[in-house]
Short mmCIF file of C-alpha atoms and ligand atoms in Angstrom, two decimals:
data_model
loop_
_atom_site.label_atom_id
_atom_site.label_comp_id
_atom_site.label_asym_id
_atom_site.label_seq_id
_atom_site.Cartn_x
_atom_site.Cartn_y
_atom_site.Cartn_z
CA UNK A 1 5.15 32.81 -1.86
CA UNK A 2 3.70 34.08 -5.15
CA UNK A 3 4.42 32.81 -8.58
CA UNK A 4 1.32 34.10 -10.58
CA UNK A 5 -1.07 37.05 -10.90
CA UNK A 6 -4.17 37.70 -13.03
CA UNK A 7 -5.26 41.32 -12.89
CA UNK A 8 -8.94 40.74 -13.84
CA UNK A 9 -10.91 37.55 -13.77
CA UNK A 10 -14.73 37.13 -14.18
CA UNK A 11 -14.79 33.53 -13.00
CA UNK A 12 -12.79 33.04 -9.90
CA UNK A 13 -14.88 34.96 -7.23
CA UNK A 14 -18.60 34.11 -7.59
CA UNK A 15 -20.48 37.16 -8.42
CA UNK A 16 -17.47 39.63 -8.32
CA UNK A 17 -14.76 40.77 -10.81
CA UNK A 18 -11.50 39.84 -9.06
CA UNK A 19 -7.77 39.78 -9.19
CA UNK A 20 -6.22 36.28 -8.64
CA UNK A 21 -3.03 35.49 -6.79
CA UNK A 22 -1.31 32.12 -7.19
CA UNK A 23 0.84 30.83 -4.43
CA UNK A 24 3.19 27.79 -5.13
CA UNK A 25 3.72 24.33 -3.49
CA UNK A 26 1.15 21.80 -2.56
CA UNK A 27 1.04 18.93 -0.11
CA UNK A 28 -1.44 16.85 -2.14
CA UNK A 29 -1.04 15.08 -5.39
CA UNK A 30 -4.42 14.94 -7.09
CA UNK A 31 -4.33 12.87 -10.30
CA UNK A 32 -6.72 15.52 -11.97
CA UNK A 33 -4.64 18.66 -10.87
CA UNK A 34 -3.92 20.76 -13.88
CA UNK A 35 -1.82 23.39 -11.86
CA UNK A 36 1.22 21.29 -12.07
CA UNK A 37 3.60 24.21 -12.68
CA UNK A 38 2.69 25.29 -9.13
CA UNK A 39 2.73 21.93 -7.65
CA UNK A 40 5.79 20.29 -8.65
CA UNK A 41 9.09 21.80 -7.24
CA UNK A 42 11.00 20.98 -10.48
CA UNK A 43 8.44 23.23 -12.28
CA UNK A 44 7.78 26.03 -9.94
CA UNK A 45 11.56 26.67 -9.27
CA UNK A 46 11.72 27.73 -12.78
CA UNK A 47 9.05 30.43 -12.34
CA UNK A 48 9.73 33.92 -11.22
CA UNK A 49 8.84 35.03 -7.68
CA UNK A 50 6.52 37.92 -7.60
CA UNK A 51 7.05 40.21 -4.62
CA UNK A 52 4.10 40.60 -2.35
CA UNK A 53 4.48 44.39 -2.41
CA UNK A 54 4.35 44.37 -6.19
CA UNK A 55 1.10 42.27 -6.07
CA UNK A 56 -0.57 44.60 -3.62
CA UNK A 57 0.38 47.61 -5.84
CA UNK A 58 -1.19 45.84 -8.91
CA UNK A 59 -4.39 45.12 -6.96
CA UNK A 60 -4.46 48.74 -5.75
CA UNK A 61 -4.18 50.00 -9.32
CA UNK A 62 -7.32 48.06 -10.24
CA UNK A 63 -9.29 48.94 -7.10
CA UNK A 64 -12.02 50.95 -9.02
CA UNK A 65 -12.67 48.03 -11.16
CA UNK A 66 -12.18 44.85 -9.32
CA UNK A 67 -14.47 43.84 -6.44
CA UNK A 68 -12.41 41.17 -4.78
CA UNK A 69 -9.20 39.34 -4.48
CA UNK A 70 -8.84 35.56 -4.81
CA UNK A 71 -5.82 33.61 -3.41
CA UNK A 72 -5.33 30.16 -4.89
CA UNK A 73 -2.57 27.88 -5.64
CA UNK A 74 -0.98 25.43 -5.30
CA UNK A 75 -2.11 25.30 -1.63
CA UNK A 76 -2.06 28.78 -0.13
CA UNK A 77 -2.39 27.74 3.57
CA UNK A 78 0.90 26.07 3.41
CA UNK A 79 2.36 29.53 3.84
CA UNK A 80 1.08 29.81 7.29
CA UNK A 81 1.65 33.07 9.18
CA UNK A 82 3.00 34.67 5.86
CA UNK A 83 -0.27 34.08 4.27
CA UNK A 84 -2.07 35.79 7.24
CA UNK A 85 0.17 38.76 6.95
CA UNK A 86 -0.47 39.00 3.26
CA UNK A 87 -4.31 38.84 3.73
CA UNK A 88 -4.08 41.47 6.48
CA UNK A 89 -2.16 43.73 4.02
CA UNK A 90 -4.64 43.31 1.13
CA UNK A 91 -7.40 44.21 3.51
CA UNK A 92 -5.58 47.23 4.99
CA UNK A 93 -4.26 48.47 1.62
CA UNK A 94 -7.27 47.83 -0.63
CA UNK A 95 -10.24 47.23 1.60
CA UNK A 96 -11.40 44.48 -0.80
CA UNK A 97 -13.03 41.28 0.26
CA UNK A 98 -10.79 38.15 -0.07
CA UNK A 99 -11.63 34.58 -1.19
CA UNK A 100 -9.37 31.80 -0.31
CA UNK A 101 -9.11 28.42 -2.19
CA UNK A 102 -7.87 25.55 -0.11
CA UNK A 103 -7.60 21.71 -0.04
CA UNK A 104 -8.47 21.86 3.69
CA UNK A 105 -5.29 20.40 4.99
CA UNK A 106 -4.27 23.07 7.50
CA UNK A 107 -7.27 23.49 9.91
CA UNK A 108 -5.34 25.47 12.45
CA UNK A 109 -4.59 28.22 10.00
CA UNK A 110 -8.15 28.10 8.74
CA UNK A 111 -9.36 28.52 12.32
CA UNK A 112 -7.08 31.62 12.83
CA UNK A 113 -8.42 33.16 9.60
CA UNK A 114 -12.07 32.51 10.63
CA UNK A 115 -11.53 33.79 14.08
CA UNK A 116 -9.94 36.97 12.72
CA UNK A 117 -12.65 37.28 10.01
CA UNK A 118 -9.94 37.78 7.36
CA UNK A 119 -11.66 35.71 4.68
CA UNK A 120 -14.99 36.61 3.16
CA UNK A 121 -15.46 33.57 1.02
CA UNK A 122 -14.05 30.06 1.17
CA UNK A 123 -13.71 27.55 -1.66
CA UNK A 124 -12.76 24.18 -0.25
CA UNK A 125 -12.12 21.03 -2.18
CA UNK A 126 -13.76 17.76 -1.41
CA UNK A 127 -11.92 15.32 -3.60
CA UNK A 128 -13.14 11.92 -2.85
CA UNK A 129 -14.39 9.71 0.07
CA UNK A 130 -12.46 10.08 3.32
CA UNK A 131 -10.99 6.48 3.02
CA UNK A 132 -9.47 7.31 -0.32
CA UNK A 133 -7.64 10.65 0.59
CA UNK A 134 -4.45 8.57 0.95
CA UNK A 135 -4.52 8.14 -2.80
CA UNK A 136 -3.90 11.82 -3.17
CA UNK A 137 -1.21 11.88 -0.39
CA UNK A 138 -3.72 13.68 1.79
CA UNK A 139 -5.01 13.09 5.38
CA UNK A 140 -8.80 13.34 5.59
CA UNK A 141 -8.69 13.87 9.34
CA UNK A 142 -7.24 17.25 8.77
CA UNK A 143 -9.75 18.13 6.07
CA UNK A 144 -12.54 16.95 8.39
CA UNK A 145 -11.23 19.41 11.02
CA UNK A 146 -11.33 22.20 8.39
CA UNK A 147 -14.84 21.21 7.47
CA UNK A 148 -15.85 21.45 11.29
CA UNK A 149 -14.29 24.98 11.50
CA UNK A 150 -15.96 26.15 8.41
CA UNK A 151 -19.38 24.60 9.23
CA UNK A 152 -19.71 27.60 11.57
CA UNK A 153 -19.40 29.99 8.74
CA UNK A 154 -21.38 27.79 6.10
CA UNK A 155 -22.90 30.96 4.55
CA UNK A 156 -19.41 31.89 3.25
CA UNK A 157 -18.30 28.52 2.02
CA UNK A 158 -18.49 26.74 -1.29
CA UNK A 159 -17.46 23.12 -1.40
CA UNK A 160 -15.90 22.11 -4.77
CA UNK A 161 -16.08 18.69 -6.24
CA UNK A 162 -14.11 17.92 -9.38
CA UNK A 163 -15.97 15.60 -11.75
CA UNK A 164 -13.28 12.90 -11.95
CA UNK A 165 -15.06 9.55 -12.17
CA UNK A 166 -12.26 7.36 -10.82
CA UNK A 167 -12.54 9.10 -7.38
CA UNK A 168 -16.28 9.58 -7.36
CA UNK A 169 -17.91 6.26 -7.42
CA UNK A 170 -21.40 5.92 -6.00
CA UNK A 171 -19.89 4.50 -2.78
CA UNK A 172 -17.45 7.51 -2.58
CA UNK A 173 -20.29 9.97 -3.02
CA UNK A 174 -22.35 8.18 -0.35
CA UNK A 175 -19.46 8.64 2.14
CA UNK A 176 -19.07 12.26 1.29
CA UNK A 177 -22.86 13.16 1.74
CA UNK A 178 -22.77 13.45 5.51
CA UNK A 179 -19.98 16.09 5.37
CA UNK A 180 -21.77 17.90 2.41
CA UNK A 181 -24.89 18.28 4.32
CA UNK A 182 -23.07 20.76 6.66
CA UNK A 183 -22.78 23.25 3.97
CA UNK A 184 -25.12 25.18 1.69
CA UNK A 185 -23.38 25.43 -1.59
CA UNK A 186 -21.70 22.79 -3.64
CA UNK A 187 -19.91 23.49 -6.96
CA UNK A 188 -19.36 20.82 -9.47
CA UNK A 189 -16.52 21.49 -11.72
CA UNK A 190 -15.31 19.96 -14.83
CA UNK A 191 -12.24 17.64 -15.05
CA UNK A 192 -10.02 18.96 -17.78
CA UNK A 193 -7.91 15.98 -19.19
CA UNK A 194 -4.95 18.11 -20.30
CA UNK A 195 -1.53 18.56 -18.70
CA UNK A 196 -2.70 16.90 -15.40
CA UNK A 197 -0.56 15.49 -12.67
CA UNK A 198 -1.32 11.98 -13.58
CA UNK A 199 -0.71 11.61 -17.21
CA UNK A 200 -3.20 8.98 -17.88
CA UNK A 201 -5.48 7.83 -20.67
CA UNK A 202 -8.62 9.18 -19.03
CA UNK A 203 -10.20 11.36 -21.91
CA UNK A 204 -13.01 13.93 -21.68
CA UNK A 205 -15.72 12.81 -19.19
CA UNK A 206 -19.15 12.21 -20.59
CA UNK A 207 -21.52 15.08 -19.72
CA UNK A 208 -23.95 12.35 -18.47
CA UNK A 209 -21.63 11.98 -15.40
CA UNK A 210 -22.39 15.55 -14.34
CA UNK A 211 -26.09 14.66 -14.43
CA UNK A 212 -25.55 11.44 -12.57
CA UNK A 213 -23.73 13.17 -9.79
CA UNK A 214 -25.98 16.23 -9.66
CA UNK A 215 -29.02 13.92 -9.41
CA UNK A 216 -27.45 11.77 -6.75
CA UNK A 217 -26.58 14.92 -4.61
CA UNK A 218 -30.01 16.52 -5.20
CA UNK A 219 -31.78 13.52 -4.02
CA UNK A 220 -29.91 13.35 -0.79
CA UNK A 221 -29.25 17.08 -0.09
CA UNK A 222 -32.37 18.88 -1.23
CA UNK A 223 -31.51 21.95 0.78
CA UNK A 224 -28.08 22.49 -0.83
CA UNK A 225 -27.51 24.78 -3.86
CA UNK A 226 -25.68 22.85 -6.61
CA UNK A 227 -23.73 24.98 -8.94
CA UNK A 228 -22.44 23.76 -12.24
CA UNK A 229 -19.04 25.43 -12.64
CA UNK A 230 -18.17 24.91 -16.38
S1 SF4 B 1 -5.68 20.01 -7.29
FE1 SF4 B 1 -5.12 21.42 -5.63
S2 SF4 B 1 -4.82 20.21 -3.88
FE2 SF4 B 1 -4.73 18.81 -5.62
S3 SF4 B 1 -2.44 18.80 -6.20
FE3 SF4 B 1 -3.47 20.41 -7.38
S4 SF4 B 1 -3.21 22.20 -6.20
FE4 SF4 B 1 -2.73 20.54 -4.86
#
């Protein structure tokens, strides 16, 4: 399940120093994805598996210093019950809060994790308008179900939007606004045009695009906190 581990990160869990666990495999193919080593089977097969027990011990060793654990990927929720058991173990063994990053494609698993209060903070991607999720090989109906589940714990959720202009036209953003209004916190993150899944000629995005998107969302969602994540 695990192919990567960072002992100490200052940027992955808002407000907390954390350890970060990387699971492998993903059911989406976002053109802007830069985690291709964890997404493409021909790449992740070459990476060493890290035993869960080893990762837990590494987290325990840092317990006095780190204040949380982040599980990211790839797409961690694809690991189903194995992920649930791993989160339970982190909580029992370390007592640390856990943040989970997800693309929102496994609503049933998210529901179980919410009901069992196993996750303290959620970061959920919102990649484009619902009608364009097929371009990422995703199914927005599942993401919508996840949003509905997480709406009930909106205080613990950050919705992340990657500033990738081809998937964020004004029409796309307009279609995303009704869902964004369910939440309290939106993070706008930079698109990094290096080693991405779709090797295309899209260079660095002009910083004015951030201002354009931020202004658009501020006008329509004045109650929501907008965070610049870069
Ligand atoms: S950006 Fe996230 S959801 Fe998209 S392909 Fe990469 S790991 Fe999967």
